[in-house]
Amino acid sequence: DTGVSQDPRHKITKRGQNVTFRCDPISEHNRLYWYRQTLGQGPEFLTYFQNEAQLEKSRLLSDRFSAERPKGSFSTLEIQRTEQGDSAMYLCASSLGSGGVYEQYFGPGTRLTVT
Amino acid sequence: AQTVTQSQPEMSVQEAETVTLSCTYDTSESDYYLFWYKQPPSRQMILVIRQEAYKQQNATENRFSVNFQKAAKSFSLKISDSQLGDAAMYFCALFMNYGGATNKLIFGTGTLLAVQP
């Protein structure tokens, strides 16, 4: 069990550019979540997948944000036309999501800085 | 709407002493889970302890234990024999497993714990 991994760990981009982040969940986990965390705050939910199906999106996820989880394995989060307000830590988490096991295990995050 | 409140932005404890972090939550549902997560500086979120709402017995994990008061909607974390490595931001989180809008973790704003040598 290698845990949840995220790539890249840091991303600096100019306003208006597109960025894409990747998350690899724990291999047997069916559920995958994306959260956003700003400095001094708790994580806020963005979206979640059950296998390859995206079942919920937060109102925080504007039209510039899109997430995919092809084949129910890794996931990508893309932000188009980045804005300075998008600067945050983007966290990915996965969970088994069955049999009463709902703990979410988090990756190290991708810190995005938009200049 | 479900909410989680952590009223202590910062706490401090002496090494080897005991500290209790407070958390209250609000939900109209009866079936839910509560978690405490630890986030050390510049490091990833780590699960500390979980509590199922249907269980009356308080969860314990080594030096970490909770005081779960379902009627009062209170879920405090007690850290015994505090160690320098316990210094971190601690988040309380609520989870309800329903096939819909509530299927996510709802976090409090966190409590920053300092451990003094």
XYZ file of N, CA and C in Angstrom:
696
model
N 0.843 -1.183 0.000
C 0.000 0.000 0.000
C 0.885 1.241 0.000
N 0.859 1.963 -1.142
C 1.762 3.103 -1.259
C 1.085 4.396 -0.869
N -0.170 4.400 -0.518
C -0.847 5.620 -0.137
C -1.308 6.401 -1.355
N -1.941 7.532 -1.090
C -2.424 8.416 -2.138
C -1.278 9.311 -2.595
N -1.076 9.384 -3.899
C -0.017 10.251 -4.410
C -0.620 11.324 -5.310
N 0.046 12.469 -5.349
C -0.407 13.588 -6.158
C 0.783 14.176 -6.907
N 0.495 14.648 -8.100
C 1.556 15.224 -8.928
C 1.003 16.372 -9.755
N 1.680 17.523 -9.834
C 2.919 17.835 -9.126
C 2.652 18.226 -7.678
N 3.692 18.406 -6.905
C 3.534 18.863 -5.528
C 3.388 20.378 -5.467
N 4.012 21.045 -6.382
C 3.914 22.501 -6.461
C 3.753 22.907 -7.919
N 2.926 23.948 -8.123
C 2.749 24.466 -9.466
C 2.610 25.974 -9.376
N 3.459 26.673 -10.118
C 3.355 28.119 -10.231
C 2.969 28.419 -11.658
N 1.931 29.198 -11.832
C 1.454 29.497 -13.173
C 1.037 30.952 -13.258
N 0.968 31.459 -14.464
C 0.514 32.831 -14.660
C -0.995 32.838 -14.865
N -1.577 33.907 -14.428
C -3.018 34.065 -14.584
C -3.421 33.862 -16.038
N -4.492 33.102 -16.222
C -4.972 32.848 -17.570
C -4.514 31.536 -18.161
N -3.495 30.922 -17.564
C -3.005 29.638 -18.055
C -3.867 28.500 -17.525
N -3.794 27.368 -18.205
C -4.476 26.155 -17.753
C -3.501 25.280 -16.985
N -4.010 24.599 -15.963
C -3.177 23.663 -15.204
C -3.950 22.365 -15.007
N -3.203 21.292 -14.871
C -3.811 19.978 -14.623
C -3.049 19.265 -13.529
N -3.800 18.716 -12.590
C -3.208 17.971 -11.483
C -3.651 16.510 -11.580
N -2.801 15.639 -11.078
C -3.116 14.216 -11.098
C -3.137 13.651 -9.689
N -4.033 12.694 -9.474
C -4.125 11.989 -8.200
C -4.196 10.491 -8.463
N -3.365 9.738 -7.762
C -3.423 8.275 -7.803
C -3.884 7.780 -6.442
N -5.071 7.201 -6.362
C -5.600 6.766 -5.059
C -4.980 5.455 -4.614
N -5.305 5.059 -3.408
C -4.951 3.723 -2.927
C -5.675 2.720 -3.838
N -4.984 1.690 -4.257
C -5.428 0.878 -5.389
C -6.817 0.255 -5.222
N -7.182 -0.190 -4.057
C -8.478 -0.866 -3.922
C -9.618 0.079 -3.558
N -9.342 1.365 -3.483
C -10.359 2.329 -3.081
C -11.261 2.714 -4.243
N -12.575 2.664 -4.003
C -13.539 2.979 -5.049
C -13.833 4.478 -5.133
N -13.730 5.152 -4.008
C -14.124 6.554 -3.965
C -12.903 7.465 -3.993
N -13.038 8.541 -4.736
C -11.958 9.514 -4.849
C -12.558 10.905 -4.711
N -11.914 11.724 -3.901
C -12.405 13.062 -3.572
C -11.343 14.106 -3.893
N -11.813 15.289 -4.279
C -10.956 16.459 -4.407
C -11.453 17.522 -3.430
N -10.494 18.120 -2.720
C -10.779 19.212 -1.798
C -9.833 20.372 -2.104
N -10.230 21.549 -1.673
C -9.358 22.720 -1.785
C -9.181 23.288 -0.383
N -7.934 23.626 -0.064
C -7.619 24.181 1.249
C -6.832 25.468 1.097
N -7.367 26.543 1.668
C -6.630 27.804 1.704
C -5.999 27.971 3.074
N -5.045 28.881 3.161
C -4.226 29.016 4.350
C -5.065 29.256 5.598
N -4.846 28.430 6.607
C -5.532 28.603 7.884
C -6.960 28.103 7.921
N -7.383 27.432 6.873
C -8.760 26.928 6.804
C -8.773 25.408 6.683
N -9.937 24.834 6.978
C -10.098 23.416 6.731
C -10.375 23.168 5.258
N -10.131 21.953 4.790
C -10.407 21.632 3.394
C -11.889 21.800 3.057
N -12.133 22.223 1.830
C -13.506 22.357 1.327
C -13.701 21.399 0.158
N -14.814 20.713 0.179
C -15.120 19.711 -0.822
C -15.292 20.350 -2.203
N -14.721 19.685 -3.214
C -14.908 20.124 -4.595
C -15.754 19.131 -5.390
N -15.336 17.859 -5.394
C -16.032 16.872 -6.178
C -15.663 15.476 -5.722
N -16.482 14.488 -6.120
C -16.185 13.121 -5.726
C -16.634 12.124 -6.786
N -15.884 11.039 -6.878
C -16.116 9.964 -7.821
C -16.359 8.653 -7.077
N -17.308 7.917 -7.575
C -17.486 6.519 -7.182
C -17.088 5.723 -8.420
N -15.972 5.028 -8.336
C -15.366 4.417 -9.525
C -15.162 5.510 -10.578
N -15.691 5.353 -11.792
C -15.447 6.376 -12.811
C -16.543 7.438 -12.863
N -17.598 7.262 -12.088
C -18.727 8.188 -12.135
C -18.514 9.369 -11.184
N -18.646 10.572 -11.722
C -18.579 11.775 -10.896
C -19.966 12.027 -10.328
N -20.135 11.801 -9.041
C -21.459 11.805 -8.436
C -21.866 13.126 -7.809
N -20.905 13.964 -7.507
C -21.261 15.240 -6.897
C -20.206 16.282 -7.192
N -20.680 17.496 -7.418
C -19.789 18.645 -7.600
C -20.257 19.777 -6.693
N -19.315 20.410 -6.036
C -19.626 21.553 -5.187
C -19.905 22.782 -6.038
N -20.630 23.712 -5.437
C -20.836 25.003 -6.120
C -19.513 25.754 -6.262
N -18.503 25.352 -5.448
C -17.186 25.978 -5.567
C -16.546 25.659 -6.917
N -16.991 24.570 -7.521
C -16.388 24.102 -8.767
C -17.032 24.837 -9.934
N -16.397 25.973 -10.308
C -16.963 26.756 -11.396
C -16.769 26.031 -12.716
N -17.271 26.650 -13.780
C -17.174 26.047 -15.110
C -15.725 25.921 -15.564
N -14.829 26.651 -14.908
C -13.414 26.571 -15.313
C -12.735 25.300 -14.777
N -13.400 24.638 -13.858
C -12.850 23.425 -13.243
C -13.501 22.193 -13.877
N -12.681 21.199 -14.161
C -13.223 19.925 -14.612
C -12.384 18.794 -14.042
N -13.048 17.716 -13.702
C -12.353 16.562 -13.138
C -12.797 15.308 -13.862
N -11.864 14.384 -13.965
C -12.148 13.108 -14.608
C -11.521 11.981 -13.816
N -12.080 10.809 -13.983
C -11.479 9.611 -13.407
C -11.720 8.460 -14.391
N -10.968 8.457 -15.465
C -11.165 7.420 -16.481
C -10.847 6.040 -15.929
N -11.711 5.104 -16.222
C -11.529 3.704 -15.809
C -11.488 3.528 -14.300
N -11.920 4.525 -13.563
C -12.003 4.380 -12.124
C -10.679 4.238 -11.417
N -9.604 4.718 -12.058
C -8.296 4.596 -11.412
C -7.821 5.976 -10.974
N -6.817 6.530 -11.638
C -6.325 7.856 -11.278
C -7.360 8.913 -11.682
N -7.164 10.110 -11.145
C -8.057 11.215 -11.480
C -7.224 12.438 -11.855
N -7.807 13.285 -12.687
C -7.187 14.566 -13.005
C -8.157 15.687 -12.688
N -7.593 16.797 -12.240
C -8.352 18.018 -11.995
C -7.727 19.103 -12.856
N -8.510 19.680 -13.744
C -8.009 20.733 -14.623
C -8.673 22.055 -14.274
N -7.864 23.095 -14.221
C -8.377 24.444 -14.039
C -8.012 25.233 -15.289
N -9.005 25.750 -15.954
C -8.769 26.564 -17.143
C -8.783 28.044 -16.769
N -8.011 28.802 -17.516
C -7.978 30.275 -17.348
C -7.819 30.631 -15.861
N -6.743 30.183 -15.262
C -6.549 30.349 -13.826
C -6.633 31.812 -13.402
N -7.134 31.989 -12.188
C -7.248 33.316 -11.571
C -6.457 33.298 -10.266
N -6.122 34.465 -9.753
C -5.337 34.525 -8.524
C -6.088 33.881 -7.358
N -7.397 33.951 -7.393
C -8.195 33.329 -6.346
C -8.156 31.820 -6.350
N -7.585 31.235 -7.396
C -7.449 29.780 -7.446
C -6.240 29.299 -6.644
N -5.392 30.218 -6.213
C -4.210 29.843 -5.431
C -4.656 29.160 -4.144
N -4.202 27.945 -3.944
C -4.632 27.126 -2.808
C -3.879 25.811 -2.853
N -4.113 24.997 -1.816
C -3.641 23.619 -1.829
C -4.795 22.751 -2.315
N -4.543 21.916 -3.305
C -5.565 21.013 -3.814
C -5.251 19.603 -3.313
N -6.188 19.080 -2.523
C -5.989 17.796 -1.868
C -6.844 16.733 -2.524
N -6.279 15.570 -2.652
C -6.995 14.407 -3.140
C -7.082 13.399 -2.002
N -8.198 12.711 -1.910
C -8.368 11.682 -0.892
C -9.093 10.493 -1.507
N -8.873 9.328 -0.944
C -9.607 8.156 -1.416
C -10.114 7.359 -0.227
N -11.159 6.586 -0.486
C -11.702 5.734 0.564
C -12.283 4.470 -0.056
N -12.414 3.455 0.789
C -13.011 2.208 0.319
C -14.491 2.416 0.029
N -15.176 3.119 0.922
C -16.564 3.483 0.697
C -17.547 2.345 0.764
N -17.230 1.301 1.486
C -18.186 0.205 1.634
C -17.866 -0.566 2.903
N -18.816 -1.376 3.335
C -18.582 -2.188 4.528
C -18.322 -1.377 5.770
N -18.888 -0.184 5.812
C -18.700 0.658 6.992
C -17.339 1.330 7.061
N -16.556 1.201 6.006
C -15.218 1.795 6.008
C -15.255 3.068 5.174
N -15.343 4.196 5.813
C -15.505 5.460 5.100
C -14.382 6.438 5.360
N -13.361 6.005 6.072
C -12.239 6.911 6.301
C -11.638 7.341 4.971
N -11.296 8.597 4.892
C -10.648 9.107 3.693
C -9.169 9.303 3.998
N -8.340 8.836 3.088
C -6.895 8.967 3.214
C -6.427 9.994 2.201
N -5.658 10.931 2.695
C -5.283 12.082 1.886
C -3.890 11.939 1.280
N -3.731 12.544 0.117
C -2.418 12.686 -0.487
C -1.726 13.924 0.055
N -0.494 14.182 -0.410
C 0.276 15.311 0.086
C -0.194 16.657 -0.444
N -1.038 16.645 -1.464
C -1.559 17.884 -2.015
C -0.709 18.468 -3.123
N -1.346 19.309 -3.922
C -0.654 20.119 -4.936
C -0.881 21.576 -4.572
N 0.225 22.281 -4.318
C 0.087 23.701 -3.974
C 0.166 24.518 -5.251
N -0.919 25.230 -5.549
C -0.995 26.054 -6.750
C -0.820 27.521 -6.384
N 0.083 28.169 -7.073
C 0.271 29.613 -6.942
C 0.032 30.236 -8.293
N -0.921 31.157 -8.352
C -1.223 31.862 -9.595
C -0.700 33.288 -9.478
N 0.209 33.657 -10.368
C 0.837 34.995 -10.284
C 0.225 35.967 -11.300
N -28.486 22.275 6.874
C -27.105 22.104 6.440
C -26.253 21.600 7.607
N -25.266 20.802 7.263
C -24.365 20.261 8.284
C -23.197 21.210 8.519
N -22.829 21.383 9.778
C -21.707 22.257 10.116
C -20.844 21.616 11.182
N -19.592 22.027 11.208
C -18.637 21.600 12.227
C -17.961 22.841 12.776
N -17.913 22.965 14.094
C -17.343 24.148 14.724
C -16.229 23.759 15.683
N -15.083 24.361 15.498
C -13.967 24.218 16.434
C -13.701 25.609 17.000
N -13.988 25.787 18.261
C -13.981 27.119 18.860
C -12.620 27.534 19.402
N -11.645 26.646 19.348
C -10.311 26.949 19.871
C -9.338 27.073 18.690
N -9.036 28.266 18.249
C -8.103 28.400 17.118
C -6.700 27.894 17.466
N -6.288 28.089 18.717
C -4.951 27.663 19.135
C -5.012 27.084 20.550
N -4.176 26.074 20.772
C -4.034 25.499 22.106
C -2.554 25.211 22.329
N -2.189 25.157 23.614
C -0.809 24.846 23.954
C -0.805 23.847 25.106
N 0.162 22.938 25.081
C 0.262 21.928 26.137
C 1.733 21.663 26.417
N 2.033 21.343 27.646
C 3.394 20.952 28.005
C 3.601 19.489 27.629
N 4.802 19.193 27.217
C 5.164 17.816 26.920
C 4.813 16.925 28.109
N 4.228 15.749 27.803
C 3.824 14.735 28.783
C 2.481 15.050 29.463
N 1.941 16.242 29.228
C 0.648 16.578 29.811
C -0.491 16.159 28.881
N -1.725 16.396 29.357
C -2.928 16.033 28.606
C -3.636 17.290 28.119
N -4.170 17.220 26.916
C -4.895 18.357 26.349
C -6.163 17.842 25.683
N -7.201 18.666 25.712
C -8.468 18.307 25.080
C -8.856 19.370 24.063
N -9.132 18.925 22.850
C -9.556 19.812 21.770
C -11.060 19.647 21.568
N -11.754 20.752 21.421
C -13.210 20.731 21.355
C -13.723 20.759 19.920
N -14.884 20.142 19.743
C -15.553 20.150 18.442
C -17.040 19.971 18.673
N -17.829 20.805 18.045
C -19.275 20.584 18.031
C -19.731 20.527 16.586
N -20.840 19.868 16.346
C -21.309 19.703 14.983
C -22.830 19.802 14.966
N -23.346 19.939 13.796
C -24.799 20.021 13.661
C -25.227 19.213 12.448
N -26.130 18.300 12.665
C -26.733 17.536 11.594
C -28.077 17.029 12.071
N -28.977 16.883 11.151
C -30.296 16.354 11.481
C -30.363 14.843 11.268
N -29.284 14.289 10.732
C -29.248 12.855 10.470
C -28.831 12.085 11.719
N -29.168 10.809 11.758
C -28.814 9.982 12.904
C -27.641 9.050 12.616
N -27.351 8.839 11.342
C -26.288 7.916 10.940
C -25.154 8.719 10.314
N -24.053 8.820 11.043
C -22.930 9.588 10.524
C -21.650 9.123 11.206
N -20.551 9.639 10.727
C -19.232 9.306 11.269
C -18.507 10.602 11.592
N -17.692 10.544 12.601
C -16.876 11.693 12.990
C -15.418 11.289 12.992
N -14.585 12.211 12.568
C -13.153 11.938 12.480
C -12.364 13.105 13.055
N -11.186 12.787 13.547
C -10.178 13.797 13.825
C -8.996 13.515 12.891
N -8.557 14.581 12.209
C -7.392 14.511 11.354
C -6.325 15.445 11.914
N -5.073 15.064 11.682
C -3.919 15.857 12.084
C -3.173 16.289 10.838
N -2.803 17.567 10.781
C -2.033 18.075 9.648
C -0.802 18.794 10.179
N 0.346 18.110 10.214
C 1.585 18.771 10.649
C 1.973 19.854 9.654
N 2.812 20.791 10.064
C 3.201 21.878 9.158
C 3.789 21.351 7.862
N 3.235 21.788 6.755
C 3.729 21.429 5.418
C 3.743 19.923 5.162
N 2.900 19.222 5.872
C 2.827 17.773 5.658
C 1.373 17.368 5.454
N 1.184 16.121 5.032
C -0.159 15.753 4.634
C -1.058 15.394 5.806
N -2.352 15.419 5.541
C -3.394 15.139 6.517
C -3.339 13.662 6.904
N -3.386 13.429 8.201
C -3.319 12.056 8.721
C -4.545 11.793 9.568
N -5.183 10.645 9.365
C -6.325 10.261 10.181
C -5.846 9.881 11.575
N -6.482 10.472 12.595
C -6.113 10.188 13.983
C -7.055 9.168 14.600
N -8.364 9.416 14.442
C -9.332 8.565 15.118
C -10.693 8.726 14.468
N -11.539 7.696 14.533
C -12.882 7.746 13.972
C -13.887 7.295 15.021
N -15.113 7.775 14.850
C -16.206 7.400 15.747
C -17.473 7.231 14.930
N -18.117 6.071 15.057
C -19.407 5.879 14.403
C -20.498 6.393 15.330
N -21.457 7.097 14.800
C -22.490 7.715 15.637
C -23.337 6.683 16.359
N -23.474 5.479 15.772
C -24.337 4.468 16.387
C -23.649 3.754 17.548
N -22.362 3.988 17.718
C -21.640 3.350 18.815
C -21.623 4.252 20.036
N -22.005 3.715 21.170
C -21.998 4.503 22.394
C -20.602 4.580 22.999
N -19.801 3.554 22.762
C -18.462 3.538 23.347
C -17.558 4.522 22.642
N -16.821 5.284 23.435
C -15.893 6.256 22.872
C -14.686 5.555 22.261
N -14.266 6.027 21.089
C -13.117 5.438 20.410
C -11.807 5.818 21.095
N -10.861 4.907 21.028
C -9.523 5.124 21.596
C -8.487 4.562 20.635
N -7.432 5.327 20.438
C -6.287 4.883 19.634
C -5.018 5.302 20.360
N -4.467 4.366 21.125
C -3.234 4.637 21.871
C -3.413 5.859 22.783
N -2.684 6.934 22.544
C -2.765 8.109 23.433
C -3.935 9.029 23.099
N -4.661 8.699 22.038
C -5.754 9.549 21.572
C -7.093 8.902 21.925
N -7.981 9.690 22.483
C -9.323 9.194 22.786
C -10.314 10.323 22.550
N -11.574 9.940 22.378
C -12.601 10.954 22.147
C -13.650 10.874 23.245
N -14.335 11.997 23.423
C -15.520 12.060 24.272
C -16.670 12.444 23.353
N -17.464 11.436 22.977
C -18.548 11.611 22.034
C -19.859 11.743 22.800
N -20.454 12.906 22.710
C -21.738 13.176 23.362
C -22.759 13.440 22.260
N -23.491 12.387 21.876
C -24.362 12.491 20.701
C -25.496 13.495 20.914
N -26.095 13.477 22.080
C -27.224 14.386 22.329
C -26.773 15.840 22.285
N -25.595 16.087 22.790
C -25.051 17.446 22.807
C -24.346 17.788 21.502
N -24.191 16.813 20.609
C -23.476 16.992 19.336
C -22.079 17.549 19.587
N -21.388 16.857 20.471
C -20.041 17.247 20.856
C -19.091 16.076 20.633
N -17.871 16.392 20.175
C -16.910 15.344 19.818
C -15.516 15.879 20.110
N -15.060 15.742 21.340
C -13.767 16.292 21.719
C -12.676 15.236 21.631
N -11.466 15.691 21.405
C -10.292 14.815 21.291
C -9.376 15.048 22.470
N -9.028 13.977 23.168
C -8.079 14.062 24.271
C -6.765 13.412 23.867
N -5.694 14.164 24.044
C -4.356 13.643 23.765
C -3.642 13.521 25.104
N -3.280 12.313 25.456
C -2.578 12.056 26.712
C -1.085 11.950 26.468
N -0.301 12.267 27.517
C 1.157 12.148 27.411
C 1.659 12.827 26.129
N 1.328 14.092 25.983
C 1.628 14.819 24.749
C 3.111 14.758 24.397
N 3.376 14.597 23.111
C 4.745 14.535 22.599
C 4.988 15.668 21.616
N 6.262 15.993 21.412
C 6.589 17.094 20.511
C 6.024 16.846 19.109
N 5.972 15.586 18.719
C 5.448 15.241 17.397
C 3.944 15.419 17.258
N 3.262 15.709 18.358
C 1.819 15.955 18.280
C 1.509 17.371 17.809
N 2.507 18.222 17.770
C 2.289 19.597 17.328
C 1.819 19.602 15.883
N 0.649 20.184 15.652
C 0.034 20.168 14.327
C -1.276 20.934 14.375
N -1.884 21.085 13.200
C -3.262 21.567 13.109
C -4.159 20.334 13.175
N -5.170 20.398 14.023
C -6.110 19.292 14.167
C -7.482 19.711 13.640
N -8.015 18.878 12.765
C -9.319 19.144 12.174
C -10.324 18.090 12.606
N -11.478 18.552 12.987
C -12.620 17.692 13.253
C -13.439 17.630 11.964
N -13.979 16.462 11.633
C -14.706 16.325 10.374
C -15.904 15.397 10.537
N -16.958 15.718 9.809
C -18.229 14.991 9.850
C -18.470 14.345 8.491
N -18.960 13.114 8.479
C -19.244 12.402 7.229
C -20.555 11.652 7.339
N -21.379 11.790 6.307
C -22.612 11.018 6.223
C -22.623 10.272 4.904
N -22.857 8.998 4.957
C -22.805 8.194 3.754
C -24.185 8.053 3.143
N -24.544 9.051 2.357
C -25.794 8.953 1.619
C -25.487 9.168 0.156
N -26.253 8.538 -0.695
C -26.016 8.672 -2.129
C -26.511 10.002 -2.642
N -25.843 11.062 -2.232
C -26.312 12.386 -2.640
C -25.395 13.480 -2.178
N -26.005 14.612 -1.884
C -25.204 15.806 -1.670
C -24.380 15.786 -0.402
N -24.649 14.877 0.507
C -23.932 14.922 1.780
C -22.770 13.942 1.828
N -22.422 13.344 0.702
C -21.414 12.291 0.702
C -20.009 12.880 0.620
N -19.606 13.575 1.670
C -18.309 14.219 1.698
C -17.952 14.521 3.144
N -16.682 14.832 3.380
C -16.241 15.276 4.697
C -16.516 16.773 4.832
N -17.070 17.138 5.969
C -17.260 18.548 6.298
C -16.320 18.853 7.457
N -15.408 19.776 7.229
C -14.354 20.065 8.191
C -14.656 21.304 9.020
N -14.129 21.311 10.239
C -14.075 22.533 11.021
C -12.903 23.379 10.571
N -12.716 24.504 11.248
C -11.648 25.434 10.867
C -10.305 25.079 11.470
N -10.288 24.090 12.354
C -9.022 23.597 12.873
C -8.599 24.237 14.182
N -7.791 23.488 14.929
C -7.144 23.977 16.151
C -5.657 23.731 16.027
N -4.880 24.778 16.142
C -3.422 24.659 16.059
C -2.867 24.332 17.435
N -2.285 23.145 17.563
C -1.766 22.682 18.840
C -0.252 22.859 18.890
N 0.210 23.560 19.903
C 1.641 23.694 20.161
C 2.003 22.851 21.373
N 3.134 22.160 21.303
C 3.604 21.342 22.419
C 4.909 21.944 22.921
N 4.899 22.351 24.178
C 6.068 23.009 24.780
C 6.968 21.982 25.479
N 8.260 22.027 25.197
C 9.181 21.060 25.835
C 9.387 21.358 27.317
